XYZ file of C-alpha atoms in Angstrom:
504
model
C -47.181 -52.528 33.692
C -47.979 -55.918 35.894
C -45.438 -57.593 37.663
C -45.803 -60.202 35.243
C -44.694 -58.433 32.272
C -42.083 -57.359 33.681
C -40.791 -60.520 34.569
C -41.377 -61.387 30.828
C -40.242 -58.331 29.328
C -36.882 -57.968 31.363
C -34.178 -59.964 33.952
C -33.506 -55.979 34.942
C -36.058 -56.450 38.061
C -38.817 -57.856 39.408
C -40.577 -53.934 39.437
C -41.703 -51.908 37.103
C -38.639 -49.045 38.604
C -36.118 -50.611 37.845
C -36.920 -51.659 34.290
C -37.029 -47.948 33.563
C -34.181 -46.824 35.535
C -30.357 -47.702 35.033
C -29.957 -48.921 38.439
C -28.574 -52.635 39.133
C -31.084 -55.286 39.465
C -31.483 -56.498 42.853
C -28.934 -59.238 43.792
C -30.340 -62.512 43.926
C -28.657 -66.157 44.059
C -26.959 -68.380 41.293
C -29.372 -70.721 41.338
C -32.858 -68.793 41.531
C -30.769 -66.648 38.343
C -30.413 -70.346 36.528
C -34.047 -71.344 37.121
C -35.459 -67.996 35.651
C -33.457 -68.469 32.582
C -36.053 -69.990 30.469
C -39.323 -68.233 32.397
C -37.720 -65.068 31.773
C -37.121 -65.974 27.536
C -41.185 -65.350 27.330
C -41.826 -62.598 24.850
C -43.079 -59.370 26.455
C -45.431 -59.226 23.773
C -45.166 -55.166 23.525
C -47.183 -53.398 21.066
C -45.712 -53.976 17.990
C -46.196 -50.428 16.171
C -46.410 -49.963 12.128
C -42.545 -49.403 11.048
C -43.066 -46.401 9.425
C -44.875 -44.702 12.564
C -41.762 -46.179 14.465
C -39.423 -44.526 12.159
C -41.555 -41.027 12.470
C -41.109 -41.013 16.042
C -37.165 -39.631 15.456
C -37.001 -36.104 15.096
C -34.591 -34.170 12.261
C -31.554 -34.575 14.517
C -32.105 -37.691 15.416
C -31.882 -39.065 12.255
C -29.354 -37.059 11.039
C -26.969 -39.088 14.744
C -28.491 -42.511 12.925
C -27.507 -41.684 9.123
C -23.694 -40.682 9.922
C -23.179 -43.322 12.771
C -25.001 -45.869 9.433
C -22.579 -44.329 6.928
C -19.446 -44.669 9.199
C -19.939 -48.367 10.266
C -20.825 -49.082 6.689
C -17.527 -47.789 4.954
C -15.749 -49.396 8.253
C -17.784 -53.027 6.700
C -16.489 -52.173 3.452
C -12.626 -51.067 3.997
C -12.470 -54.537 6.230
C -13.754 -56.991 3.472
C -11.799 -55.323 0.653
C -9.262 -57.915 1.853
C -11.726 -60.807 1.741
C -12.681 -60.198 -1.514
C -9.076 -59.898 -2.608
C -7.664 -62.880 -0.727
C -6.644 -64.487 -4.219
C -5.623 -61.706 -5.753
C -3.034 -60.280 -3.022
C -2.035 -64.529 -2.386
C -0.708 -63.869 -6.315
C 0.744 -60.434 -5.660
C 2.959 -61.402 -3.003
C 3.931 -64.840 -3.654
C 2.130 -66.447 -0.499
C -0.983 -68.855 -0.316
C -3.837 -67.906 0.925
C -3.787 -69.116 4.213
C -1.099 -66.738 4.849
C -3.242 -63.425 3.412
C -5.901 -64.166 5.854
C -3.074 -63.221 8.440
C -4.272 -60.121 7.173
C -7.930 -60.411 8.294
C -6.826 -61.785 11.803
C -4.801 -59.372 12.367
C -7.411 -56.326 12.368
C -9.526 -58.461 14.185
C -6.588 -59.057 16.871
C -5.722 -54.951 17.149
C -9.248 -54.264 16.876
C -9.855 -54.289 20.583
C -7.135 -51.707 20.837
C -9.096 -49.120 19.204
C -12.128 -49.518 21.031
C -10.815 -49.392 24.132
C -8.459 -45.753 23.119
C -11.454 -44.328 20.932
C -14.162 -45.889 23.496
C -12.773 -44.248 26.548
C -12.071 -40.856 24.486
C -15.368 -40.614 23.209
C -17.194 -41.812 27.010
C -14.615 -38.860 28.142
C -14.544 -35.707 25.632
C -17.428 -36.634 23.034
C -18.663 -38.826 20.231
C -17.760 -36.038 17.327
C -13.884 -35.975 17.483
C -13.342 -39.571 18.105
C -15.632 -40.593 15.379
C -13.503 -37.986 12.694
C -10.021 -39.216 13.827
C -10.969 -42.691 13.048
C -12.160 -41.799 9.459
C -8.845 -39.540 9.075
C -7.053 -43.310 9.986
C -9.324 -45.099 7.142
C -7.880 -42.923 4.569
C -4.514 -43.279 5.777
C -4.429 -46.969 6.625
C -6.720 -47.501 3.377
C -4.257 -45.304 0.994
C -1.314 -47.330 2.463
C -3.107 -50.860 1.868
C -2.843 -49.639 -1.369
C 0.338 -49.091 -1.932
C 2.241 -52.120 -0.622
C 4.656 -54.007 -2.417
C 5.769 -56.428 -0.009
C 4.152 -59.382 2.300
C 5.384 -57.981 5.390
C 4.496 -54.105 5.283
C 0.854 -55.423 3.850
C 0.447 -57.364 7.043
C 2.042 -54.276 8.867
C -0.460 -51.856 7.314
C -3.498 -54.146 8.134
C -2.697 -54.190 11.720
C -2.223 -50.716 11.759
C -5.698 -50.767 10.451
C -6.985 -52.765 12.928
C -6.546 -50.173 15.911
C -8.705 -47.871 13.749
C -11.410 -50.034 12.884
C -11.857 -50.790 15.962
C -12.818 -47.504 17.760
C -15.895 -46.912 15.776
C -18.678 -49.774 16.467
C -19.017 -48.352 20.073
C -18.981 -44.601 18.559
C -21.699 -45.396 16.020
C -23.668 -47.557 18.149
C -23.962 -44.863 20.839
C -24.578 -41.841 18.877
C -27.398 -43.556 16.715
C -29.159 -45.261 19.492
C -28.606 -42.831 22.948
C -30.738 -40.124 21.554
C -33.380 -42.439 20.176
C -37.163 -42.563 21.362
C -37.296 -46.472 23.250
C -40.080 -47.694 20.834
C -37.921 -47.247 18.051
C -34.938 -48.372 19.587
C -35.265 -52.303 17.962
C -35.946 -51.448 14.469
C -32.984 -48.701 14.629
C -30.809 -50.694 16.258
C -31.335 -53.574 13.314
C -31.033 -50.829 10.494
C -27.755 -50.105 11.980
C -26.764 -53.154 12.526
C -27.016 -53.581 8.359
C -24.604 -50.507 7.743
C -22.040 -54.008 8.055
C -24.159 -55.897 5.850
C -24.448 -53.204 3.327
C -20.875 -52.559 3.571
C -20.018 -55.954 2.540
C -22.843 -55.451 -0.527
C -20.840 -52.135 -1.704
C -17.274 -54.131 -1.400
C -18.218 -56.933 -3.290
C -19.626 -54.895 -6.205
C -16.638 -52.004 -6.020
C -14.564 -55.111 -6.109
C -16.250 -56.728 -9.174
C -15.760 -53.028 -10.943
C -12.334 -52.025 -9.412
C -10.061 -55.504 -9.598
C -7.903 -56.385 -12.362
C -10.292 -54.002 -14.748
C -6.663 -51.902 -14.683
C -3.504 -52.453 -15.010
C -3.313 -52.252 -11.344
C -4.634 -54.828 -10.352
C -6.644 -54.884 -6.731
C -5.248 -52.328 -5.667
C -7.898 -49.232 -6.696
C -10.512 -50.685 -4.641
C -8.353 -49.659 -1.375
C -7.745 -46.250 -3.064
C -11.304 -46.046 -3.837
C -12.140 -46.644 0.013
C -10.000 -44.120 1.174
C -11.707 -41.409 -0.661
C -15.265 -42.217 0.923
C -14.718 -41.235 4.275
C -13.571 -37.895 3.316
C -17.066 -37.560 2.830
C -18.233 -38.657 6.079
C -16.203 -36.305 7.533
C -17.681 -33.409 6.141
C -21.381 -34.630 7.551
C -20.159 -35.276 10.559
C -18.234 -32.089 11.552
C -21.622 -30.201 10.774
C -22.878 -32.066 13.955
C -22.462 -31.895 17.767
C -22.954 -33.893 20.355
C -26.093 -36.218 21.188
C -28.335 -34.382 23.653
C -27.388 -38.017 26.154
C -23.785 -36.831 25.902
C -25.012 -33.453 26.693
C -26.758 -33.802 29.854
C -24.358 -36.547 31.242
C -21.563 -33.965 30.601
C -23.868 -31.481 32.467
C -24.292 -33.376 35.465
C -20.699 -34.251 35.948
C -19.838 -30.362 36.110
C -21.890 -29.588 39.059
C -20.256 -31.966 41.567
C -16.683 -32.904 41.773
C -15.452 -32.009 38.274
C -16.102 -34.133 34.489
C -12.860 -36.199 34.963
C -13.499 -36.937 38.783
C -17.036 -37.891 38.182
C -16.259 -40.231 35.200
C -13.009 -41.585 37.147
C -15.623 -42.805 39.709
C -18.212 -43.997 37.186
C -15.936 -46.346 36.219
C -15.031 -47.378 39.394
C -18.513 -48.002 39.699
C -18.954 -50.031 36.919
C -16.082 -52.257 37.054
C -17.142 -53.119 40.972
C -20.737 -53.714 39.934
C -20.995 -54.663 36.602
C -17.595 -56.673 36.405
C -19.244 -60.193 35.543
C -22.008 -58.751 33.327
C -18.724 -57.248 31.257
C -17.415 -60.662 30.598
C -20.386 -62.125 29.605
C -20.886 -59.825 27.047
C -17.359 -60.166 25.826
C -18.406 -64.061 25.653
C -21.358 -63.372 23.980
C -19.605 -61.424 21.259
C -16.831 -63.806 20.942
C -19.948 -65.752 19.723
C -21.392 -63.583 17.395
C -18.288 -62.366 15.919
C -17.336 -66.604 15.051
C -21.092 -66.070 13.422
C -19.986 -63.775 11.250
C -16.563 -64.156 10.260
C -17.244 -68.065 10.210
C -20.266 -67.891 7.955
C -18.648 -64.815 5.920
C -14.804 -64.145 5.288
C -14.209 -67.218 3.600
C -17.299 -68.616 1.586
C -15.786 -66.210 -1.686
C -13.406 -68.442 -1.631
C -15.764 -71.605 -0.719
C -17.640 -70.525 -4.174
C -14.938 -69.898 -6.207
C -12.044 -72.302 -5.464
C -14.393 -75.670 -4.532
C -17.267 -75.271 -6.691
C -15.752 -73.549 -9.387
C -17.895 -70.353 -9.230
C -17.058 -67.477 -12.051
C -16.109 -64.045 -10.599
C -19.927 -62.863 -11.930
C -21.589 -65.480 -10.063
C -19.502 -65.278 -6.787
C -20.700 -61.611 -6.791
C -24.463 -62.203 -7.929
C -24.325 -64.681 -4.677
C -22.725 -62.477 -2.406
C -25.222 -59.584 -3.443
C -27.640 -61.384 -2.924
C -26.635 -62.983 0.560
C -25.955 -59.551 1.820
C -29.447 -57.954 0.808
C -30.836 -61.192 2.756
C -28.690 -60.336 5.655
C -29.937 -56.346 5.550
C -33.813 -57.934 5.317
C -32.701 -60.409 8.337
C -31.258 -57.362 10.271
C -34.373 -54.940 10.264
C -37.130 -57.518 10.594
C -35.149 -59.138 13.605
C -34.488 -56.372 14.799
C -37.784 -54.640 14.820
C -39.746 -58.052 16.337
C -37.160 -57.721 19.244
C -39.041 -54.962 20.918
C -42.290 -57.071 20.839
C -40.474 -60.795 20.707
C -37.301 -59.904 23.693
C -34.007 -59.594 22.847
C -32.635 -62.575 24.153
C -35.826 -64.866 22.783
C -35.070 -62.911 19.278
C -31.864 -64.152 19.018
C -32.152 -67.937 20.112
C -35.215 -68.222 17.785
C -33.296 -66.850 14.368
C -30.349 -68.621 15.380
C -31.950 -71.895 15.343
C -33.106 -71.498 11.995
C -29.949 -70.478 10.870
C -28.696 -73.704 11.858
C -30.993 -75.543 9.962
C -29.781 -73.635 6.792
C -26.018 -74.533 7.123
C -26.553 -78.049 4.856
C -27.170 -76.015 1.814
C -25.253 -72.962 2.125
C -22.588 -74.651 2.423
C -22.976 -77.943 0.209
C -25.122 -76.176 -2.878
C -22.727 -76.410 -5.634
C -24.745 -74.384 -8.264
C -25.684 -71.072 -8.491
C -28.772 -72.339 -6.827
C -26.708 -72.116 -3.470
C -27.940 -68.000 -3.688
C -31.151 -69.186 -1.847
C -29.055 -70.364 0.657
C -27.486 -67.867 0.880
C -29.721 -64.911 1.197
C -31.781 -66.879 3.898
C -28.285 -68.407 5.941
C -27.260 -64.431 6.067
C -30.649 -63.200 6.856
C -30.514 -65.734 10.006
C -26.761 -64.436 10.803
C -27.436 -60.622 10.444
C -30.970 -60.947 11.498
C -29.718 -62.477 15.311
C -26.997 -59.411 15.207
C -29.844 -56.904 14.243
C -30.525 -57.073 18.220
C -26.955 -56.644 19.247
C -26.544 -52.532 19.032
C -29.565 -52.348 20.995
C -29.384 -55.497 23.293
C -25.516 -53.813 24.223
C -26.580 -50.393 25.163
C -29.335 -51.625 27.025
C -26.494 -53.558 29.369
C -24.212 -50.924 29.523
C -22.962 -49.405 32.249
C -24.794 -45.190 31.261
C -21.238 -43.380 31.898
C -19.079 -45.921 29.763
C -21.596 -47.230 26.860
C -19.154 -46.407 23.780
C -16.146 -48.276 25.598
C -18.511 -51.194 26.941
C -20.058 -51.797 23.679
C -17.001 -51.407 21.495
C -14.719 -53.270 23.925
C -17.095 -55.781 24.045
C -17.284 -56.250 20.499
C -14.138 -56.245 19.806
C -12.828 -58.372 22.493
C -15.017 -60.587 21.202
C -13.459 -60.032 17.583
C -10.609 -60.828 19.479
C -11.551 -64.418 20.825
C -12.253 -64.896 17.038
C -9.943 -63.342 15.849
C -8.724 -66.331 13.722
C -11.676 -67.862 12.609
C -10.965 -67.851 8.625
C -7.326 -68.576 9.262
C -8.898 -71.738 11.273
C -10.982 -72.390 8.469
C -8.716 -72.149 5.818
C -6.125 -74.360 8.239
C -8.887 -77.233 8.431
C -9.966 -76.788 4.998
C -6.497 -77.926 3.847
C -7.025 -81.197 5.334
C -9.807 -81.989 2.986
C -8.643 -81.785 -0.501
C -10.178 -81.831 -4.081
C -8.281 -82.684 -7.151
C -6.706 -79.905 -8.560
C -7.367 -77.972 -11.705
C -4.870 -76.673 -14.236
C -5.279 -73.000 -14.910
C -3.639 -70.632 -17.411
C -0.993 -73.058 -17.204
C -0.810 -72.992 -13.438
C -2.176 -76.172 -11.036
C -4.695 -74.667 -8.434
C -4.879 -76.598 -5.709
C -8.812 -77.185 -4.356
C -10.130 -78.144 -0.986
C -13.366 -78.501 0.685
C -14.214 -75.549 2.865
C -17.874 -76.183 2.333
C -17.637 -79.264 4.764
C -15.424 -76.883 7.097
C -17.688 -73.798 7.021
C -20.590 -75.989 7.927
C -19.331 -78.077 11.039
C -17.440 -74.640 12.292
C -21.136 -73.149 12.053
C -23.172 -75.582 13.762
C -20.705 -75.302 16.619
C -21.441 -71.735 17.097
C -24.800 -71.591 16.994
C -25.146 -73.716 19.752
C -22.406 -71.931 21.475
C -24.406 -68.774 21.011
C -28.159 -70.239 21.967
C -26.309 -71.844 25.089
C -24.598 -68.045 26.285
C -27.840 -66.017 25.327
C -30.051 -68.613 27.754
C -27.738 -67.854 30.207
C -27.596 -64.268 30.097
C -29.642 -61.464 30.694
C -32.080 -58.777 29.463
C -32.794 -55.230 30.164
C -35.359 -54.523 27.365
C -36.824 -51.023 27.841
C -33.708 -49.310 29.953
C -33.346 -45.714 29.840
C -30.622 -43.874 28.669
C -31.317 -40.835 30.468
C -28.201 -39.347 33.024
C -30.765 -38.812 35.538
C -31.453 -42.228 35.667
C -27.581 -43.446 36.158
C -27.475 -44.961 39.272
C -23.992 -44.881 38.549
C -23.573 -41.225 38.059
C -25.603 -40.629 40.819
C -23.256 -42.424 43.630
C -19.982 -40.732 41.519
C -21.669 -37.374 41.964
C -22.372 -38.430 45.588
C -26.201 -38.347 45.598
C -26.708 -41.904 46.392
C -25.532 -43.964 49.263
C -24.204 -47.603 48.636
C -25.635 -51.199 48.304
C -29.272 -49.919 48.293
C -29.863 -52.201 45.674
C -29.469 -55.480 47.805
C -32.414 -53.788 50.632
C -34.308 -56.360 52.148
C -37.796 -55.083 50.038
C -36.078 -56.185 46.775
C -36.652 -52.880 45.543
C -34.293 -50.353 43.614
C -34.881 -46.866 44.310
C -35.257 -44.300 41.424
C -33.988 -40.922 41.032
């Protein structure tokens, strides 16, 4: 590889070593970082391989890490937007407006960050497996419970509760799908994953159009419904072990000082080194999180409340948005390993932008277009995320760095639908009488739009800034962190006065 593609292909290093090693990149000023922030957003132009030969490249096991870590962010997508989709419904149930039930959305996206740090540092400590099944056991719980509320205040309390176990799985599924997996397939993987939210929010929004008020009970057997799921999961799960990453790092922490004095001093390591790259990738996913919940939690009630949408056509658009943002995911996904990662994302966010107008001012059921194209922008720039995360992560810590990260950054937006539905308030529509009631209408559609365009350009702006280490390996051997904790490496090498990083 020339020195020139590497400088396209990667911020990492200026050598071909450390691209393909997990050592940190030589130090270098502020400014000479700012003035290689747009040189360094040239696509690599990598071969871009056939999919399916892509695909073929995972072996049995491999796919069978990718399928349950798919199926376990999925029903994790779908037990979070049950609430969404019964924002109305619950508002009636407990007397409140529904300003106040998205309380219940912020909420899990407050606790969230909880989780991930508990069930990140568990499963960087003792293994993906048993983290990953004592989350589920807490869906089914925390699900079962949602159900069964009667009052405002335990429905809130049972969210929150919900929001601690949510939280611990992104950086579970994330690493056991993607550690494992060959690095030429590691973009289009990393965007089908990506989509298990996507396709969560597809199976919530038809389980809802089944499951509410078709019984006398109201909402409430679509949260029963997604507590029986991950029973499921469980079973497939517990009939694997560990990824062979896992494995080996596990391995190498034995021989020297011991597995919890080696990854004591890994993260040492990390937070001395990597510190600054850690909160820039809690920035980053503040970003992308305000994508998603800005664009997402509310525009149900966008459809149905300003522009009058029927339940059947608020789900025909939402289907349809979400198989647009599952197309968006892959095919973004899959150009980042020929396109960059960061140069992926600043690209599809961009057009995104440019689709705001009518997603969010269509008022016919022509808006779908919109739609499927606005969340195929959305998705499609978080199709690069599993993959773009891992690849920054510190080896020794990468389910607590890229769950923490993500969830911190759920944290930051945390309120975004509450903000929404705040703002919205302050644009009103004359009402409508219904069954004999007065429904009171407002113009989110402005709100969504404005909120939008602010965060794209929030996120363009951070990802310019930030960096890139397309093409890292994920091998233990190649840990420059491990390697110090274990004692095999001196200190500081990486500033020498060559530039250069030693590899292991």
């Amino acid at each position: 590889m020339s020195q020139d593609k590497d400088e396209r292909s990667s911020d990492y290093s200026e050598h071909h070593d450390a691209q393909q090693s997990n050592a940190p990149a030589p130090r270098m000023s502020a400014g000479r970082y700012l003035a290689t922030r747009f040189s360094t957003l040239k696509p690599p132009m990598d071969r871009l391989e056939n999919p399916i030969t892509l695909l073929g490249l995972l072996n049995v096991k491999q796919w069978m890490f990718f399928l349950v870590a798919f199926l376990g962010w999925t029903w994790d997508a779908f037990d979070f937007f049950t609430v969404s989709l019964t924002i109305s419904e619950l508002a009636e149930t407990f007397g409140k407006s529904n300003k106040d039930i998205t309380w219940g959305i912020t909420l899990v996206l407050m606790l969230r960050s909880v989780g991930a740090i508990i069930f990140g540092l568990a499963a960087d400590r003792y293994g993906r497996k048993w983290p990953f099944i004592v989350n589920l056991i807490l869906f089914i719980v925390l699900e079962l419970g949602t159900g069964f509320t009667y009052s405002y205040e335990s429905f809130l309390g049972v969210r929150a509760l919900y929001g601690i176990a949510m939280g611990g799985l992104y950086g579970n599924a994330a690493a056991t799908a993607i550690e494992d997996c060959p690095e030429r397939a590691r973009g289009i993987i990393s965007g089908m994953l990506q989509q298990g939210y996507a396709f969560g929010y597809l199976l919530a929004t038809a389980f809802a159009r089944g499951l509410v008020d078709t019984t006398p009970h109201g909402w409430r057997p679509l949260y029963w419904f997604g507590a029986a799921v991950p029973v499921l999961i469980i079973a497939f799960r517990l009939c694997l072990g560990e990824t062979d990453a896992y494995t080996e790092r596990q391995r190498l922490r034995k021989e020297n000082a011991g597995v919890g004095k080696t990854f004591v001093a890994e993260g040492k390591m990390a937070l001395k080194r990597h510190w600054l790259l850690l909160t820039y990738m809690v920035l980053l996913m503040a970003g992308f999180n305000f994508m998603s919940h800005g664009s997402q939690d509310l525009y149900p009630t966008m459809l149905e409340n300003q522009y009058l949408f029927s339940s059947n056509a608020v789900t025909v658009t939402q289907v349809v948005a979400n198989l647009g943002a599952m197309t968006g995911g892959v095919t973004v996904g899959y150009f980042s390993h020929k396109l960059g990662r960061r140069f992926s994302i600043i690209y599809i966010s961009i057009v995104g932008g440019a689709l705001l107008y009518p997603y969010s001012f269509v008022g016919s059921e022509k808006v779908a277009a919109a739609a499927f194209f606005e969340q195929f922008c959305v998705q499609g720039a978080w199709g690069v995320i599993p993959i773009h995360l891992m690849e920054l992560s510190p080896g020794g810590y990468r389910t607590f760095v890229v769950g923490t990260s993500y969830q911190l950054g759920n944290l930051v937006s945390s309120a975004s639908s509450t903000i929404e539905a705040t703002i919205g308030e302050r644009f009103p529509l004359p009402s409508i009488q219904e069954n004999g009631e007065t429904i009171a209408r407002y113009q989110y559609g402005r709100v969504i739009c404005i909120f939008m365009a602010c965060v794209y350009a929030y996120v363009i702006v951070l990802t310019i800034l930030g960096p890139e280490y397309k093409g890292r390996s994920m091998e233990a051997a190649d840990d420059e962190d491990l390697q110090e904790a274990r004692g095999l490496r001196g200190h500081d090498h990486a500033g020498s006065d060559d530039g250069k990083v030693e590899k292991v």
